[in-house]
């Protein structure tokens, strides 16, 4: 059933009609309802997606934490006991190997031998991270701080690992120890 539109004649000879206000209000209400339903559906989908992502990260992240920490616990004693270039190359990422020439790396490793015999790992703290980057995709890294003992005293090792198709590799391996600081002779006291 169609309602007739009322209107009036214009002085110029035309005719102007008015729409039935209940029809306009119903159309506007339907459009608003539809828009809110679509917006609510999108919000719900985004909420479910974020929840699923957090659940995935919690499960996968915990496994990566355990895996990377086990790698650190296994390889730090090997690297610190030998301090030789071949062992270092076996566990280093290409980025770390590009940080210096083989001659420079050998000099650093010889200098680190000044720490003496490796004793033990006291504590390892840190965790793994997953990030998604445009261009490079998923990147899995882990950052750790290992407190260790050498023959000459305690040291702290800053570690950054990167996971590749062939497993974990060191991207950063920095040892800080007071035993590496050159000891200067005390200044003679003035007499």
XYZ file of N, CA and C in Angstrom:
573
model
N 0.837 -1.169 0.000
C 0.000 0.000 0.000
C 0.886 1.238 0.000
N 0.634 2.091 -0.937
C 1.466 3.272 -1.115
C 0.731 4.505 -0.640
N 1.427 5.313 0.119
C 0.818 6.546 0.604
C 1.086 7.638 -0.409
N 0.119 8.486 -0.572
C 0.272 9.627 -1.463
C 1.077 10.707 -0.759
N 1.891 11.337 -1.500
C 2.682 12.415 -0.945
C 1.899 13.718 -1.061
N 1.940 14.493 -0.023
C 1.265 15.787 -0.092
C 2.267 16.826 -0.534
N 1.780 17.942 -0.977
C 2.682 18.968 -1.443
C 1.946 20.259 -1.713
N 2.611 21.150 -2.409
C 1.983 22.413 -2.769
C 2.549 22.882 -4.090
N 1.801 23.788 -4.678
C 2.208 24.314 -5.964
C 3.105 25.519 -5.747
N 4.203 25.573 -6.479
C 5.144 26.681 -6.370
C 4.665 27.859 -7.202
N 5.035 29.083 -6.817
C 4.608 30.255 -7.584
C 5.150 30.238 -9.011
N 6.221 29.527 -9.260
C 6.806 29.488 -10.602
C 6.095 28.482 -11.483
N 5.146 27.780 -10.933
C 4.391 26.836 -11.734
C 4.741 25.393 -11.451
N 5.761 25.138 -10.678
C 6.144 23.765 -10.361
C 5.356 23.238 -9.177
N 5.585 22.007 -8.852
C 4.879 21.397 -7.738
C 5.911 20.758 -6.811
N 5.850 21.005 -5.527
C 6.793 20.446 -4.553
C 6.052 19.446 -3.680
N 6.620 18.255 -3.503
C 5.987 17.221 -2.683
C 6.761 17.016 -1.393
N 6.089 16.618 -0.341
C 6.705 16.264 0.933
C 6.618 14.765 1.099
N 7.677 14.182 1.550
C 7.659 12.744 1.808
C 6.966 12.495 3.135
N 6.410 11.336 3.261
C 5.787 10.945 4.517
C 6.900 10.795 5.548
N 6.847 11.543 6.647
C 7.913 11.568 7.638
C 8.133 10.201 8.296
N 7.116 9.400 8.462
C 7.283 8.079 9.078
C 8.100 7.175 8.166
N 7.957 7.303 6.855
C 8.726 6.505 5.906
C 10.200 6.907 5.950
N 10.491 8.195 6.004
C 11.869 8.684 6.062
C 12.522 8.237 7.365
N 11.818 8.347 8.480
C 12.369 7.940 9.773
C 12.645 6.444 9.790
N 11.754 5.639 9.204
C 11.960 4.194 9.169
C 13.179 3.847 8.327
N 13.369 4.533 7.192
C 14.533 4.271 6.344
C 15.822 4.653 7.059
N 15.806 5.792 7.739
C 16.996 6.250 8.460
C 17.310 5.282 9.612
N 16.285 4.827 10.333
C 16.458 3.895 11.432
C 17.037 2.572 10.938
N 16.549 2.081 9.794
C 17.049 0.834 9.229
C 18.517 0.986 8.830
N 18.880 2.103 8.222
C 20.265 2.338 7.805
C 21.192 2.410 9.014
N 20.761 3.082 10.084
C 21.570 3.202 11.287
C 21.727 1.831 11.955
N 20.655 1.072 12.016
C 20.690 -0.254 12.621
C 21.652 -1.158 11.847
N 21.573 -1.098 10.535
C 22.447 -1.910 9.690
C 23.916 -1.513 9.886
N 24.176 -0.217 9.949
C 25.548 0.270 10.144
C 26.091 -0.178 11.503
N 25.272 -0.088 12.546
C 25.714 -0.513 13.873
C 25.944 -2.017 13.932
N 25.140 -2.791 13.246
C 25.336 -4.237 13.215
C 26.645 -4.596 12.517
N 26.930 -3.935 11.427
C 28.185 -4.188 10.694
C 29.380 -3.782 11.553
N 29.287 -2.614 12.177
C 30.372 -2.134 13.030
C 30.581 -3.070 14.224
N 29.508 -3.519 14.836
C 29.607 -4.455 15.953
C 30.219 -5.779 15.528
N 29.853 -6.265 14.348
C 30.426 -7.508 13.825
C 31.919 -7.373 13.580
N 32.331 -6.241 13.026
C 33.768 -6.007 12.795
C 34.527 -5.938 14.124
N 33.926 -5.265 15.116
C 34.568 -5.166 16.425
C 34.695 -6.545 17.056
N 33.662 -7.353 16.977
C 33.704 -8.701 17.538
C 34.770 -9.552 16.845
N 34.852 -9.454 15.506
C 35.856 -10.217 14.760
C 37.275 -9.790 15.157
N 37.491 -8.481 15.319
C 38.809 -7.984 15.726
C 39.147 -8.467 17.136
N 38.167 -8.458 18.029
C 38.372 -8.910 19.402
C 38.741 -10.393 19.436
N 38.044 -11.209 18.667
C 38.335 -12.648 18.602
C 39.723 -12.876 18.008
N 40.086 -12.127 16.964
C 41.394 -12.261 16.334
C 42.522 -11.906 17.304
N 42.359 -10.826 18.051
C 43.386 -10.425 19.025
C 43.497 -11.477 20.128
N 42.377 -12.007 20.593
C 42.401 -13.059 21.611
C 43.111 -14.306 21.118
N 42.836 -14.700 19.880
C 43.494 -15.871 19.300
C 44.994 -15.626 19.154
N 45.366 -14.408 18.778
C 46.791 -14.071 18.632
C 47.507 -14.159 19.982
N 46.880 -13.636 21.043
C 47.492 -13.716 22.370
C 47.614 -15.168 22.828
N 46.614 -15.971 22.575
C 46.680 -17.390 22.961
C 47.813 -18.091 22.209
N 47.943 -17.803 20.920
C 49.014 -18.396 20.107
C 50.387 -17.975 20.641
N 50.530 -16.688 20.911
C 51.812 -16.175 21.389
C 52.169 -16.769 22.757
N 51.172 -16.975 23.611
C 51.445 -17.537 24.934
C 51.964 -18.960 24.816
N 51.358 -19.743 23.943
C 51.768 -21.146 23.791
C 53.114 -21.234 23.080
N 53.233 -20.563 21.943
C 54.470 -20.621 21.155
C 55.606 -19.905 21.875
N 55.309 -18.757 22.481
C 56.341 -17.979 23.170
C 56.986 -18.746 24.307
N 56.189 -19.478 25.069
C 56.743 -20.257 26.175
C 57.677 -21.351 25.659
N 57.309 -21.977 24.556
C 58.176 -22.996 23.961
C 59.480 -22.403 23.458
N 59.399 -21.208 22.852
C 60.615 -20.540 22.371
C 61.509 -20.113 23.531
N 60.905 -19.677 24.640
C 61.699 -19.317 25.827
C 62.510 -20.514 26.311
N 61.847 -21.655 26.438
C 62.523 -22.860 26.918
C 63.617 -23.310 25.950
N 63.290 -23.274 24.661
C 64.237 -23.715 23.624
C 65.477 -22.818 23.580
N 65.274 -21.497 23.602
C 66.407 -20.572 23.509
C 67.254 -20.594 24.778
N 66.610 -20.712 25.939
C 67.380 -20.768 27.191
C 68.214 -22.047 27.246
N 67.654 -23.153 26.766
C 68.415 -24.408 26.721
C 69.630 -24.262 25.808
N 69.464 -23.540 24.690
C 70.589 -23.304 23.773
C 71.680 -22.491 24.473
N 71.282 -21.459 25.209
C 72.261 -20.643 25.935
C 72.987 -21.483 26.974
N 72.227 -22.262 27.745
C 72.832 -23.094 28.797
C 73.805 -24.125 28.220
N 73.525 -24.581 27.022
C 74.383 -25.583 26.379
C 75.614 -24.965 25.732
N 75.460 -23.799 25.093
C 76.551 -23.254 24.278
C 77.464 -22.269 24.990
N 76.986 -21.584 26.012
C 77.859 -20.635 26.713
C 79.090 -21.344 27.289
N 78.949 -22.480 27.975
C 80.163 -23.170 28.459
C 81.102 -23.591 27.331
N 80.527 -23.998 26.197
C 81.369 -24.412 25.060
C 82.151 -23.219 24.524
N 81.462 -22.095 24.312
C 82.134 -20.906 23.778
C 83.167 -20.351 24.759
N 82.823 -20.312 26.047
C 83.703 -19.709 27.047
C 84.858 -20.618 27.457
N 84.738 -21.897 27.206
C 85.842 -22.812 27.523
C 86.896 -22.803 26.431
N 86.467 -22.590 25.195
C 87.399 -22.671 24.070
C 87.934 -21.306 23.654
N 87.048 -20.334 23.487
C 87.410 -19.028 22.933
C 88.273 -19.185 21.683
N 87.846 -20.068 20.772
C 88.555 -20.196 19.501
C 87.611 -19.841 18.355
N 88.189 -19.456 17.229
C 87.434 -18.920 16.107
C 86.491 -19.953 15.495
N 86.909 -21.182 15.356
C 86.055 -22.201 14.733
C 84.800 -22.477 15.555
N 84.964 -22.576 16.856
C 83.808 -22.780 17.734
C 82.887 -21.568 17.663
N 83.475 -20.382 17.652
C 82.709 -19.144 17.565
C 81.907 -19.090 16.262
N 82.551 -19.415 15.150
C 81.882 -19.396 13.849
C 80.711 -20.370 13.787
N 80.873 -21.501 14.443
C 79.833 -22.531 14.434
C 78.531 -22.026 15.057
N 78.632 -21.143 16.048
C 77.457 -20.677 16.790
C 77.047 -19.242 16.463
N 77.814 -18.538 15.644
C 77.537 -17.126 15.354
C 76.659 -16.976 14.112
N 75.817 -15.939 14.136
C 74.995 -15.612 12.971
C 75.861 -14.890 11.937
N 75.425 -14.842 10.690
C 76.195 -14.099 9.674
C 76.392 -12.628 10.059
N 75.397 -12.030 10.725
C 75.516 -10.621 11.136
C 76.649 -10.443 12.136
N 76.776 -11.376 13.066
C 77.848 -11.279 14.059
C 79.208 -11.507 13.415
N 79.279 -12.434 12.480
C 80.556 -12.703 11.802
C 80.996 -11.521 10.940
N 80.043 -10.733 10.453
C 80.378 -9.562 9.640
C 80.861 -8.388 10.493
N 80.743 -8.503 11.820
C 81.136 -7.398 12.708
C 82.645 -7.149 12.684
N 83.408 -8.130 12.246
C 84.857 -7.958 12.191
C 85.487 -9.014 11.298
N 86.704 -8.757 10.916
C 87.432 -9.721 10.089
C 87.831 -10.921 10.958
N 88.173 -12.052 10.342
C 88.631 -13.199 11.139
C 89.829 -12.852 12.028
N 90.703 -11.982 11.546
C 91.871 -11.586 12.347
C 91.433 -10.795 13.579
N 90.477 -9.876 13.391
C 89.986 -9.084 14.522
C 89.264 -9.972 15.535
N 88.439 -10.887 15.039
C 87.734 -11.798 15.932
C 88.709 -12.682 16.711
N 89.769 -13.135 16.055
C 90.780 -13.955 16.734
C 91.454 -13.153 17.847
N 91.769 -11.881 17.588
C 92.385 -11.031 18.611
C 91.464 -10.874 19.823
N 90.174 -10.682 19.553
C 89.209 -10.531 20.654
C 89.123 -11.823 21.468
N 89.080 -12.947 20.770
C 88.978 -14.241 21.472
C 90.230 -14.520 22.306
N 91.401 -14.153 21.794
C 92.644 -14.312 22.568
C 92.597 -13.418 23.810
N 92.101 -12.200 23.656
C 91.971 -11.270 24.780
C 91.019 -11.845 25.835
N 89.910 -12.479 25.387
C 88.947 -13.073 26.328
C 89.522 -14.274 27.080
N 90.535 -14.909 26.508
C 91.189 -16.023 27.207
C 91.850 -15.544 28.493
N 92.053 -14.241 28.610
C 92.601 -13.659 29.835
C 91.670 -13.846 31.031
N 90.435 -14.235 30.799
C 89.508 -14.511 31.897
C 89.840 -15.816 32.619
N 90.678 -16.626 31.978
C 91.053 -17.905 32.586
C 90.019 -18.986 32.324
N 90.140 -20.045 33.073
C 89.263 -21.205 32.912
C 87.808 -20.839 33.225
N 86.898 -21.350 32.379
C 85.469 -21.130 32.627
C 85.053 -21.964 33.824
N 84.302 -21.340 34.738
C 83.842 -22.038 35.930
C 82.437 -22.603 35.755
N 81.444 -21.730 35.879
C 80.065 -22.188 35.798
C 79.130 -21.042 35.456
N 77.919 -21.421 35.052
C 76.852 -20.437 34.857
C 76.136 -20.292 36.191
N 76.020 -19.064 36.655
C 75.328 -18.805 37.919
C 73.826 -18.634 37.665
N 73.490 -17.800 36.673
C 72.088 -17.483 36.410
C 71.926 -17.004 34.969
N 70.817 -17.376 34.364
C 70.470 -16.899 33.016
C 69.062 -16.333 33.077
N 68.896 -15.068 32.671
C 67.575 -14.437 32.636
C 67.326 -13.852 31.257
N 66.077 -13.886 30.833
C 65.701 -13.329 29.544
C 64.546 -14.093 28.944
N 64.255 -13.790 27.686
C 63.155 -14.471 27.010
C 63.250 -14.290 25.504
N 62.386 -15.020 24.814
C 62.333 -14.967 23.348
C 61.224 -14.016 22.910
N 61.366 -13.481 21.709
C 60.388 -12.547 21.151
C 60.116 -12.896 19.699
N 58.859 -12.700 19.302
C 58.481 -12.877 17.904
C 58.000 -11.522 17.405
N 58.533 -11.089 16.279
C 58.052 -9.852 15.675
C 57.812 -10.091 14.195
N 56.897 -9.327 13.649
C 56.569 -9.416 12.233
C 56.938 -8.088 11.597
N 57.821 -8.147 10.601
C 58.315 -6.946 9.953
C 57.939 -6.967 8.479
N 57.587 -5.799 7.971
C 57.329 -5.705 6.540
C 58.630 -5.956 5.791
N 58.585 -6.764 4.798
C 59.771 -7.054 4.006
C 60.510 -8.296 4.449
N 60.710 -8.455 5.771
C 61.451 -9.625 6.241
C 60.553 -10.672 6.890
N 59.300 -10.354 7.152
C 58.373 -11.328 7.712
C 58.608 -11.577 9.191
N 58.411 -12.805 9.607
C 58.531 -13.168 11.021
C 60.006 -13.262 11.414
N 60.348 -12.605 12.516
C 61.707 -12.642 13.050
C 61.618 -13.115 14.505
N 62.348 -14.187 14.822
C 62.353 -14.732 16.176
C 63.722 -14.459 16.786
N 63.720 -13.723 17.900
C 64.966 -13.403 18.598
C 64.804 -13.747 20.079
N 65.907 -13.772 20.775
C 65.888 -13.982 22.222
C 67.001 -13.140 22.828
N 66.710 -12.512 23.959
C 67.702 -11.702 24.670
C 67.904 -12.301 26.052
N 69.175 -12.508 26.391
C 69.509 -13.096 27.689
C 70.671 -12.368 28.328
N 70.725 -12.498 29.631
C 71.848 -12.002 30.423
C 72.293 -13.177 31.279
N 73.523 -13.580 31.096
C 74.054 -14.728 31.838
C 75.133 -14.253 32.805
N 74.943 -14.615 34.066
C 75.976 -14.349 35.070
C 76.794 -15.626 35.179
N 78.113 -15.476 34.977
C 79.002 -16.638 34.963
C 80.229 -16.379 35.830
N 80.947 -17.452 36.103
C 82.206 -17.343 36.846
C 83.344 -17.859 35.985
N 84.430 -17.100 35.994
C 85.686 -17.516 35.381
C 86.723 -17.647 36.487
N 87.855 -18.165 36.123
C 88.960 -18.329 37.067
C 89.346 -16.994 37.701
N 89.268 -15.913 36.919
C 89.687 -14.597 37.406
C 88.570 -13.814 38.089
N 87.343 -14.321 38.058
C 86.246 -13.614 38.726
C 84.941 -13.705 37.954
N 83.919 -13.025 38.455
C 82.607 -13.076 37.823
C 82.560 -12.245 36.536
N 81.612 -12.591 35.692
C 81.398 -11.855 34.443
C 79.915 -11.906 34.099
N 79.495 -10.944 33.295
C 78.125 -10.911 32.784
C 78.205 -10.967 31.270
N 77.412 -11.847 30.691
C 77.395 -11.985 29.230
C 76.036 -11.511 28.709
N 76.071 -10.527 27.830
C 74.862 -10.053 27.145
C 74.733 -10.861 25.859
N 73.564 -11.463 25.661
C 73.358 -12.365 24.530
C 72.103 -11.968 23.773
N 72.217 -11.943 22.453
C 71.039 -11.837 21.588
C 71.141 -12.985 20.596
N 70.096 -13.796 20.572
C 70.023 -14.927 19.643
C 69.031 -14.607 18.539
N 69.218 -15.231 17.397
C 68.244 -15.159 16.313
C 67.990 -16.586 15.845
N 66.720 -16.891 15.607
C 66.378 -18.246 15.163
C 66.216 -18.240 13.653
N 66.951 -19.122 13.035
C 66.897 -19.289 11.587
C 66.439 -20.698 11.281
N 66.385 -21.042 10.008
C 65.972 -22.397 9.605
C 66.899 -23.473 10.175
N 68.162 -23.112 10.420
C 69.120 -24.090 10.957
C 69.259 -24.005 12.481
N 68.358 -23.308 13.141
C 68.370 -23.246 14.600
C 68.799 -21.886 15.131
N 69.067 -21.837 16.418
C 69.475 -20.600 17.084
C 70.934 -20.278 16.771
N 71.211 -18.996 16.594
C 72.573 -18.495 16.389
C 72.749 -17.211 17.196
N 73.989 -16.936 17.597
C 74.291 -15.715 18.348
C 74.361 -14.523 17.410
N 73.591 -13.481 17.720
C 73.673 -12.219 16.984
C 74.542 -11.226 17.774
N 74.575 -11.416 19.096
C 75.398 -10.576 19.971
C 75.917 -11.452 21.108
N 77.180 -11.295 21.421
C 77.808 -12.042 22.518
C 78.851 -11.114 23.126
N 78.476 -10.444 24.222
C 79.344 -9.450 24.846
C 79.638 -9.865 26.274
N 80.924 -9.915 26.630
C 81.320 -10.288 27.990
C 81.833 -9.046 28.701
N 81.263 -8.808 29.896
C 81.702 -7.704 30.754
C 82.261 -8.298 32.040
N 83.501 -7.935 32.343
C 84.132 -8.418 33.573
C 85.228 -7.446 33.982
N 85.314 -7.228 35.274
C 86.386 -6.367 35.779
C 87.753 -6.999 35.524
N 87.783 -8.316 35.338
C 89.053 -8.998 35.063
C 89.616 -8.597 33.694
N 88.772 -8.055 32.824
C 89.235 -7.624 31.501
C 89.778 -6.200 31.499
N 89.541 -5.472 32.583
C 90.021 -4.091 32.682
C 91.507 -4.121 33.011
N 92.321 -3.422 32.221
C 93.765 -3.413 32.512
C 94.033 -2.824 33.899
N 94.859 -3.518 34.642
C 95.213 -3.059 35.983
C 96.390 -2.106 35.866
N 96.210 -0.918 36.404
C 97.313 0.045 36.367
C 98.025 0.039 37.725
N 99.282 0.385 37.666
C 100.061 0.467 38.903
C 99.568 1.658 39.695
N 99.440 1.505 41.004
C 98.992 2.655 41.809
C 100.029 3.778 41.716
N 99.523 4.976 41.702
C 100.414 6.145 41.620
C 101.245 6.231 42.912
N 102.526 6.552 42.759
C 103.353 6.679 43.965
C 102.834 7.836 44.843
N 102.875 7.616 46.123
C 102.404 8.655 47.035
C 103.492 9.727 47.175
N 103.059 10.960 47.279
C 104.054 12.035 47.432
C 104.726 11.942 48.811
N 106.033 12.115 48.853
C 106.746 12.007 50.124
C 106.946 13.333 50.755
